[in-house]
Structures are given as structure tokens and as C-alpha cells.
Short mmCIF file of C-alpha atoms in Angstrom, two decimals:
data_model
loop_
_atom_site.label_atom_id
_atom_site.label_comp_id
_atom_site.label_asym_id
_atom_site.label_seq_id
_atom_site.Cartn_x
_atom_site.Cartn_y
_atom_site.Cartn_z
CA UNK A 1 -3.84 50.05 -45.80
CA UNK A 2 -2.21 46.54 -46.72
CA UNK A 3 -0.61 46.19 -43.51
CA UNK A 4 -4.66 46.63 -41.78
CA UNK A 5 -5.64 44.11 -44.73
CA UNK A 6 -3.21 41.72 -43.36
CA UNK A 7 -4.31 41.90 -40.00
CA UNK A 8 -7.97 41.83 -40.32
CA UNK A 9 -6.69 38.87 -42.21
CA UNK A 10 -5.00 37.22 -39.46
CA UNK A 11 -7.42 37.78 -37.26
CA UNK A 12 -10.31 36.05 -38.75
CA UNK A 13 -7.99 33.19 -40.33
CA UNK A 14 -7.57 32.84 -36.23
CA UNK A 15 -11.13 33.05 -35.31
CA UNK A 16 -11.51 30.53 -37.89
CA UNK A 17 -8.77 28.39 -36.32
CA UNK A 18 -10.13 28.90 -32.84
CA UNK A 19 -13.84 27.96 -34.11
CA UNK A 20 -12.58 25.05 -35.11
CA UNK A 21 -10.33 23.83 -32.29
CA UNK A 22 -13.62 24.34 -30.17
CA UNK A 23 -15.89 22.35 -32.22
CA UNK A 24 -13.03 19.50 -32.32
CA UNK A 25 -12.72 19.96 -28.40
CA UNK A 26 -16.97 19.92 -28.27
CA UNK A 27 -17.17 17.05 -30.55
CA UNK A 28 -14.88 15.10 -28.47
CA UNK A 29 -16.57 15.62 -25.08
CA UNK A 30 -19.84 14.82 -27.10
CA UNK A 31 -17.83 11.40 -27.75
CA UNK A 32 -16.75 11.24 -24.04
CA UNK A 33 -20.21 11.38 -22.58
CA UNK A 34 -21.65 9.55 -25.13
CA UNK A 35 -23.10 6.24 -23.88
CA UNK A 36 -20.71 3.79 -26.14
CA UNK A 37 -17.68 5.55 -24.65
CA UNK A 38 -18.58 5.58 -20.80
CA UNK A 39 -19.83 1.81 -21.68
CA UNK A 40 -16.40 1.16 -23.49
CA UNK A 41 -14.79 2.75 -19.96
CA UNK A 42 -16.63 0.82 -17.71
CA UNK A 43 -16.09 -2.75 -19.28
CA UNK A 44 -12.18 -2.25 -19.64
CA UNK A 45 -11.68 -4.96 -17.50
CA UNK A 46 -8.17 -4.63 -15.66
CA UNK A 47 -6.73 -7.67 -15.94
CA UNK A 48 -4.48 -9.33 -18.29
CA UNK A 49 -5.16 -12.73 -20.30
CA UNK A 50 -1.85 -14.12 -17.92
CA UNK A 51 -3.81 -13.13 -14.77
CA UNK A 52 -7.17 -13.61 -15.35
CA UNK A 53 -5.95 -17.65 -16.80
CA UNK A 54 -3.76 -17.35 -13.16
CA UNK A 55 -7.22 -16.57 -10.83
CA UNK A 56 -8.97 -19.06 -12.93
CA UNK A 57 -6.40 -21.81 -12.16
CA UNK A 58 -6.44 -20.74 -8.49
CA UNK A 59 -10.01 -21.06 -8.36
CA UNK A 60 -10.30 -24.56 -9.76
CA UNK A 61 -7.85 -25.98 -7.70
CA UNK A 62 -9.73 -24.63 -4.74
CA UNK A 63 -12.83 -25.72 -6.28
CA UNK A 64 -11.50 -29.05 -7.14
CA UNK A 65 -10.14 -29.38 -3.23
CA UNK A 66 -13.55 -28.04 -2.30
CA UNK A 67 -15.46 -30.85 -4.07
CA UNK A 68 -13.19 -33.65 -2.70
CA UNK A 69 -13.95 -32.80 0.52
CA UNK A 70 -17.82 -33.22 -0.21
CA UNK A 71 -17.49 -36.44 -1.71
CA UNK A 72 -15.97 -37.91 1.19
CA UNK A 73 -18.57 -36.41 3.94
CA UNK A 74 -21.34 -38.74 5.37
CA UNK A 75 -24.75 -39.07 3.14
CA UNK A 76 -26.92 -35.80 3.28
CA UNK A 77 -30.01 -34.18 1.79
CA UNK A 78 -27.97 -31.60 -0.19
CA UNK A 79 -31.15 -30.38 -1.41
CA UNK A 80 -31.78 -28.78 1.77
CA UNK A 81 -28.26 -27.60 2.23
CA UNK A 82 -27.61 -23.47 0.37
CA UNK A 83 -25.81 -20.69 1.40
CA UNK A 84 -28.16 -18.47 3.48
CA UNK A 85 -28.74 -14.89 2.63
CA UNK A 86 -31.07 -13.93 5.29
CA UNK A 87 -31.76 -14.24 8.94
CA UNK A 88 -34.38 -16.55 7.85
CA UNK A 89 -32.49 -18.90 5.33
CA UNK A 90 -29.82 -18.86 8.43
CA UNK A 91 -32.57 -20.84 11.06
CA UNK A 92 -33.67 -23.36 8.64
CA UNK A 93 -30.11 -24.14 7.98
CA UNK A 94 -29.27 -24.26 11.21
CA UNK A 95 -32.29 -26.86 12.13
CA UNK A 96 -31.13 -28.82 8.93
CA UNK A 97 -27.54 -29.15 9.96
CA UNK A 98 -28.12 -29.40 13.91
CA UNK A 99 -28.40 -33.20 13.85
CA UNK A 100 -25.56 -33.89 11.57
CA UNK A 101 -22.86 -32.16 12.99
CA UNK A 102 -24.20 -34.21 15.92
CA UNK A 103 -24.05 -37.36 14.19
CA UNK A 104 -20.80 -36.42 12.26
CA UNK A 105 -18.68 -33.70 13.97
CA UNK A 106 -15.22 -34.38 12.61
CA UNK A 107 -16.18 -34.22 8.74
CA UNK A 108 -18.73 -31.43 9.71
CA UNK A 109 -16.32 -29.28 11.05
CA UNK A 110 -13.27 -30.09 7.68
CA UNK A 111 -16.53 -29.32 5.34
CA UNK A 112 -17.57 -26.23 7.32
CA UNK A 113 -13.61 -24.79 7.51
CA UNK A 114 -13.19 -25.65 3.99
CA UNK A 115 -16.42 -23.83 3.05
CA UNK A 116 -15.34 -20.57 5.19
CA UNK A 117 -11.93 -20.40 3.80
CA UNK A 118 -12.93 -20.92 0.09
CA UNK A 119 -15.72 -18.25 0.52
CA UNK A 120 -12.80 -15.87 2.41
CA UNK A 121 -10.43 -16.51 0.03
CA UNK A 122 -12.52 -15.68 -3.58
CA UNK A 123 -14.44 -12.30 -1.50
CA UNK A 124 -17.97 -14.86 -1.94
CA UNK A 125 -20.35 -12.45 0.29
CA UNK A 126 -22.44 -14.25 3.03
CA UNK A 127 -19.24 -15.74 5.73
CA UNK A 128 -21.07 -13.56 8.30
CA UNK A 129 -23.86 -16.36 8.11
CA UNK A 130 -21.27 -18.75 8.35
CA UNK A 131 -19.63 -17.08 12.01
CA UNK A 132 -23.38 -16.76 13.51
CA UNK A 133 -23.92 -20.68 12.44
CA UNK A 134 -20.62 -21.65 14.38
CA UNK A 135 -22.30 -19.98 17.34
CA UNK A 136 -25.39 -21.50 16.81
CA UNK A 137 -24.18 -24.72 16.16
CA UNK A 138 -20.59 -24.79 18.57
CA UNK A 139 -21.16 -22.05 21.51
CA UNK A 140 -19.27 -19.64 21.75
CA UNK A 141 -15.80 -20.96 22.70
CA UNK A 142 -15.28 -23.38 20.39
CA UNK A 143 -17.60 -21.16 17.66
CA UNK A 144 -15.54 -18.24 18.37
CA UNK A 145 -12.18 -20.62 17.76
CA UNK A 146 -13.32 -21.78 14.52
CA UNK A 147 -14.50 -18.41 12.98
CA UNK A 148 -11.48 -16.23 13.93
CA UNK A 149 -9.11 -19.59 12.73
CA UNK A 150 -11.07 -20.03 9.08
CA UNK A 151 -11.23 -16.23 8.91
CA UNK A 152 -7.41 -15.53 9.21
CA UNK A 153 -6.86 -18.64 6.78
CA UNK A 154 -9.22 -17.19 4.05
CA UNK A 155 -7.90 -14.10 4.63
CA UNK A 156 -4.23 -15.28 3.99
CA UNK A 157 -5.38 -17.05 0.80
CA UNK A 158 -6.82 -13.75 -0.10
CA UNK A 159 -4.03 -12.20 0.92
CA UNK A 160 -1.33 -13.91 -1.52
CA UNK A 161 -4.18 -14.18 -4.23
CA UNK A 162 -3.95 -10.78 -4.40
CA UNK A 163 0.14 -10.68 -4.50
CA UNK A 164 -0.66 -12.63 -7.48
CA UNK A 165 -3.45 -10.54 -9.50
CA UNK A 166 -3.97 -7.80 -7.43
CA UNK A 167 -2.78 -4.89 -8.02
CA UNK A 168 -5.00 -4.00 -11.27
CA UNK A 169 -7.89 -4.87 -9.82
CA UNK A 170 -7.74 -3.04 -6.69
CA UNK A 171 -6.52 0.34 -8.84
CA UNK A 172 -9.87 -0.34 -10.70
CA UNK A 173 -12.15 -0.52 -8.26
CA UNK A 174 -10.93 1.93 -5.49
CA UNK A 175 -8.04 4.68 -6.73
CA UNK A 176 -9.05 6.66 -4.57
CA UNK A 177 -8.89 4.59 -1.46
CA UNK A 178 -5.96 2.82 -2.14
CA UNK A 179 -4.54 6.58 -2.07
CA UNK A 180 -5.41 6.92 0.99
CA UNK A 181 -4.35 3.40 2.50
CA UNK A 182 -0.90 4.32 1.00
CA UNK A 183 -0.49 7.62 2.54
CA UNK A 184 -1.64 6.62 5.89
CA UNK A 185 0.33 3.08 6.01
CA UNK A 186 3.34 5.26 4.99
CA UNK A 187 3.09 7.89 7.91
CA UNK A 188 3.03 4.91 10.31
CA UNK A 189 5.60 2.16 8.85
CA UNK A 190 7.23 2.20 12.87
CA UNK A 191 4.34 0.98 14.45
CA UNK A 192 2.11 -0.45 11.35
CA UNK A 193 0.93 -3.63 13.78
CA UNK A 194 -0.85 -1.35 15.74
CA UNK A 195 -2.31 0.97 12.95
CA UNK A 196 -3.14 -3.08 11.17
CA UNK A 197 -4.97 -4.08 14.26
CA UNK A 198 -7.02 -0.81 14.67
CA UNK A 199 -8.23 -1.25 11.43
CA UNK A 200 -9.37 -4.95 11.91
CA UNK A 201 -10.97 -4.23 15.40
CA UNK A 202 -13.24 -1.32 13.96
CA UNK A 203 -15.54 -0.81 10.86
CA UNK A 204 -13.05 1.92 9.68
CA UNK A 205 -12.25 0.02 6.28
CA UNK A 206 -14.05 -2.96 4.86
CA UNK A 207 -11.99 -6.18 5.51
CA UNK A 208 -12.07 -7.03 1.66
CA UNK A 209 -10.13 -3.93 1.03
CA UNK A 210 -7.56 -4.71 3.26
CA UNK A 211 -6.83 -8.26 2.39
CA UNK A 212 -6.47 -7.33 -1.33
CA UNK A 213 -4.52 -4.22 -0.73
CA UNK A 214 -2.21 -5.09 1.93
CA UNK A 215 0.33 -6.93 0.01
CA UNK A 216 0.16 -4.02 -2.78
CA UNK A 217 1.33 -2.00 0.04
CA UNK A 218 3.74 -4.25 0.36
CA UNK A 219 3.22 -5.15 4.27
CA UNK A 220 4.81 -7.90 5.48
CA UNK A 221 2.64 -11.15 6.03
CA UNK A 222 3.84 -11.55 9.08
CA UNK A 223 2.31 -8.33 10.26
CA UNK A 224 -0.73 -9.11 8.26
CA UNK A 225 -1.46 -12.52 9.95
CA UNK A 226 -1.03 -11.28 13.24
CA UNK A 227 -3.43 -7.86 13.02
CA UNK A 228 -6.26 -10.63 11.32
CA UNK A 229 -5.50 -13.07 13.98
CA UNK A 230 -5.69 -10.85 17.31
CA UNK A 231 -7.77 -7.52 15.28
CA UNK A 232 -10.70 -10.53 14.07
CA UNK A 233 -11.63 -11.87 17.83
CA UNK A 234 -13.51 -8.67 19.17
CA UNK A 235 -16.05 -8.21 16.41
CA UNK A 236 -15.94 -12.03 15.80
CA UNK A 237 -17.20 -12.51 19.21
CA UNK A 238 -19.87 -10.50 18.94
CA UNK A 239 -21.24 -12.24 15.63
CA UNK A 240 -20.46 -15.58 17.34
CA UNK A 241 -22.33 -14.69 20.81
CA UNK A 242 -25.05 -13.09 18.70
CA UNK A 243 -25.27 -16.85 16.86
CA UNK A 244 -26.95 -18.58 20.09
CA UNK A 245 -29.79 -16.26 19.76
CA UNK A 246 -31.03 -16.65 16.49
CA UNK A 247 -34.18 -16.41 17.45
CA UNK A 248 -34.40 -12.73 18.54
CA UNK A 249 -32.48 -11.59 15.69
CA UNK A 250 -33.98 -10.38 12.62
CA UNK A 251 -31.71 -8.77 10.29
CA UNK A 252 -27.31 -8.72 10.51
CA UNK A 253 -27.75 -4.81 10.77
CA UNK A 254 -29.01 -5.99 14.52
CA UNK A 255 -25.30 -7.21 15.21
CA UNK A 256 -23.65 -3.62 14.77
CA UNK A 257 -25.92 -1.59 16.89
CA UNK A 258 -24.16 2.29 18.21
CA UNK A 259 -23.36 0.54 21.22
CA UNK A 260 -21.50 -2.09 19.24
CA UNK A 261 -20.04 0.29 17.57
CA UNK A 262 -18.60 2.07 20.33
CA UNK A 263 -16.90 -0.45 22.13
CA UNK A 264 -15.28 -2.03 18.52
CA UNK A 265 -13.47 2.09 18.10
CA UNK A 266 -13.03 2.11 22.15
CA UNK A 267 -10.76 -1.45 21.84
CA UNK A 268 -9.39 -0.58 18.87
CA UNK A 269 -8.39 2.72 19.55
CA UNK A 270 -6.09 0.76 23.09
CA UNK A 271 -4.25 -0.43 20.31
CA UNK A 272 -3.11 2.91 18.84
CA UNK A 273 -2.16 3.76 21.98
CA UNK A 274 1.64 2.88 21.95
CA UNK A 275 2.13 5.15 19.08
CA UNK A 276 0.55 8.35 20.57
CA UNK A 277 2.77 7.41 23.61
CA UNK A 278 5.64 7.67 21.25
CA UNK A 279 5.00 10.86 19.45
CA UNK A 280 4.38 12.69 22.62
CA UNK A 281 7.90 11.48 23.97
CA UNK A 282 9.31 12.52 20.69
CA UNK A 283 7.64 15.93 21.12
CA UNK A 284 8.77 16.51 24.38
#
């Protein structure tokens, strides 16, 4: 009889122990999905007080370099002058700017490139306005040179910003995809120029992500300035051509039709080519 006492004793001091451990574990996803604790979450920003003070000083000596440059160019209506947004904002820009890059190439051209780079180099959205003005205002040839040039310069700057302060930030905003980047540039560290140039001749990753997560990869510059330099033309072409036409276009969704499309993965997938050539020889 005392020995059933004891365990019917035992057994409800551990139901007791269990109903407790549940309402603890309850209690705490209560506090999990609670809106003060996915807020809390969300605004953990990633980086330090060192790095964040480090992208700030970046940024105003940019900005400060930026601003010089405007206070030397030629008298203009500024007022007029804003980053477009739309196809729209685009033309009137254009018609603003025609006669003074006329008037004024040489210190058109330093304020455009230093515009383009600054807006590559802090991830400012809108420097696909900027490569359909080049061909609106330049042609293609000489468009096409200054888009893929300021683009592999901003990208660069972006490029060893991220050396800098990267890391965090790109493990906060995409985990998952950096995953992914990593096991892929890992399975192809022979022939990574080729795998780098794929990737900047087709849509297949946005170019942001791969200027900020290159060098947390750890890929040599060198191989990074070359895939931007040669991967940027095909697509930069297109957006420059595209520029002399502004007239028929009416949104930038226009520029990357399925045909588009098809001929960006066609090129890009010549340049994976070499390395299937080599795995079937190492097969055989």
C-alpha cells in the first residue's frame, strides 16, 4: 500500500511538473509572437557602433567629393534637375539636360560619372535611369562606354565597402541566399570567372547581392572586376540602345521582355561552357 502511495505520488508531483514546463514553454511562445518581440527582432540592426561610424565616414567623403564636383560645373537651373523615377520624369530630364551637355560636355560627363558611381557605390535605386539617359543623351557607343565604365567603378566601391561593413548586413538581410551563393561559388572555385560572368550576363541574382557578397565569399577582386567589366556590356547594351527611343517606351519592365530574356541566359550560358567541357573530359 505505501509503495502505490508513493507512486501515485510521483506521478502527479510529475504531471504537476510537466503542467508547468508547458505553460512556461506556452508563455514563452506567447512572448515570441507577441508584437514587442517580433518588433524587438526586426529592429536589431546588424551593425556595430565601429561600422555603422565607418559607412558614415565613407559616405561623407563621397558626399563631400560629390558636392565639389557640383560647385565647379557651369551655372544651371538645379531646380529642374532630380533623379527620375519614371519613364516620364526620365524625358523631361532628358529635354532639360540635352542642351547643356551640348554646351558643356566635359563637366557634364565628370558630374554624370560621379553621380553613377556614388549612386552604384551606396545601392541608391534608380542608375537604370541613369544608363537609358547616356543613350539618350551619347548614342550608343559612347553611351554604352560610359555606363558599363561608371557601373564597374560603383560596383568596385561597393565592392570594398562591403569588405569593410559587410558581412553583418548581408547575413541580415539574405541568410538564406548567401547559403546558397556559398555553396555554389564553392563547387566551382576552378573556373569561378566563368560561373562570375554568367551571373552578371543574366537576371539569375540581383547585381546588389553580388557586389556586397562577393568579397564575403572572399573572391578575388581581380575576378570580380573582370566578370562586372565583360558580364555588364550585354544587358547594358540593351538599356543603352533602348535609351534612343524614349519615346516608345513606357515603363523599364519594357526593357526585359521574354525575348530579352532569352538571349541574356543564351550568352550567358557560352560562358559556362568551358566548365561543362571540363567535367565531361574528367568523366570520360
Amino acid at each position: 500500500m505505501a509503495s502505490t502511495r508513493n507512486l501515485v505520488g510521483e506521478t502527479a508531483a510529475g504531471n504537476e511538473r510537466g503542467k508547468v514546463l508547458v505553460m512556461r514553454d506556452e508563455e514563452k511562445a506567447e512572448e515570441d509572437d507577441s508584437p514587442s518581440a517580433k518588433r524587438s527582432k526586426f529592429e536589431r540592426f546588424p551593425l556595430t557602433r565601429w561600422e555603422l561610424a565607418a559607412a558614415l565616414g565613407v559616405f561623407f567623403v563621397f558626399s563631400t567629393g560629390l558636392f565639389c564636383i557640383y560647385l565647379i560645373m557651369p551655372a544651371a537651373d538645379y531646380g529642374k534637375l532630380k533623379l527620375p523615377r519614371t519613364i516620364s520624369d526620365l524625358r523631361s530630364l532628358k529635354d532639360n539636360l540635352a542642351t547643356y551637355a551640348s554646351e558643356y560636355p566635359a563637366q557634364f560627363i565628370l558630374g554624370y560619372c560621379s553621380t553613377y558611381i556614388f549612386m552604384q557605390t551606396f545601392m541608391i535605386p534608380g542608375t537604370i535611369f541613369m544608363s537609358l539617359l547616356a543613350g539618350a543623351l551619347f548614342g550608343v557607343v559612347r553611351g554604352l562606354f560610359l555606363v558599363v565604365f561608371n557601373a564597374t567603378a560603383g560596383a568596385s566601391s561597393c565592392f570594398f565597402l562591403s569588405k569593410l561593413i559587410g558581412r553583418p548586413l548581408v547575413n541580415w538581410l539574405w541568410p538564406e541566399k548567401l547559403r546558397i551563393f556559398q555553396s555554389e561559388i564553392a563547387k566551382r572555385k576552378e573556373k569561378l570567372l566563368n560561373y562570375m560572368l554568367f551571373l552578371r550576363i543574366t537576371p539569375t541574382l540581383p547585381n546588389l547581392f553580388i557586389n556586397l557578397a562577393s568579397p564575403i565569399m572572399d573572391i578575388p577582386f581581380h575576378i570580380f572586376f573582370l566578370a562586372t567589366l565583360l558580364g555588364l556590356i550585354p544587358a547594358s547594351y540593351i538599356t543603352v540602345k533602348a535609351g534612343l527611343a524614349l519615346g516608345d517606351l513606357k515603363s523599364v519592365k519594357d526593357l526585359y521582355d521574354f525575348k530579352t530574356l532569352s538571349v541574356l541566359f543564351l550568352i550567358g550560358s557560352i560562358s559556362v561552357v568551358p566548365t561543362l567541357l571540363k567535367r565531361k573530359r574528367i568523366y570520360e
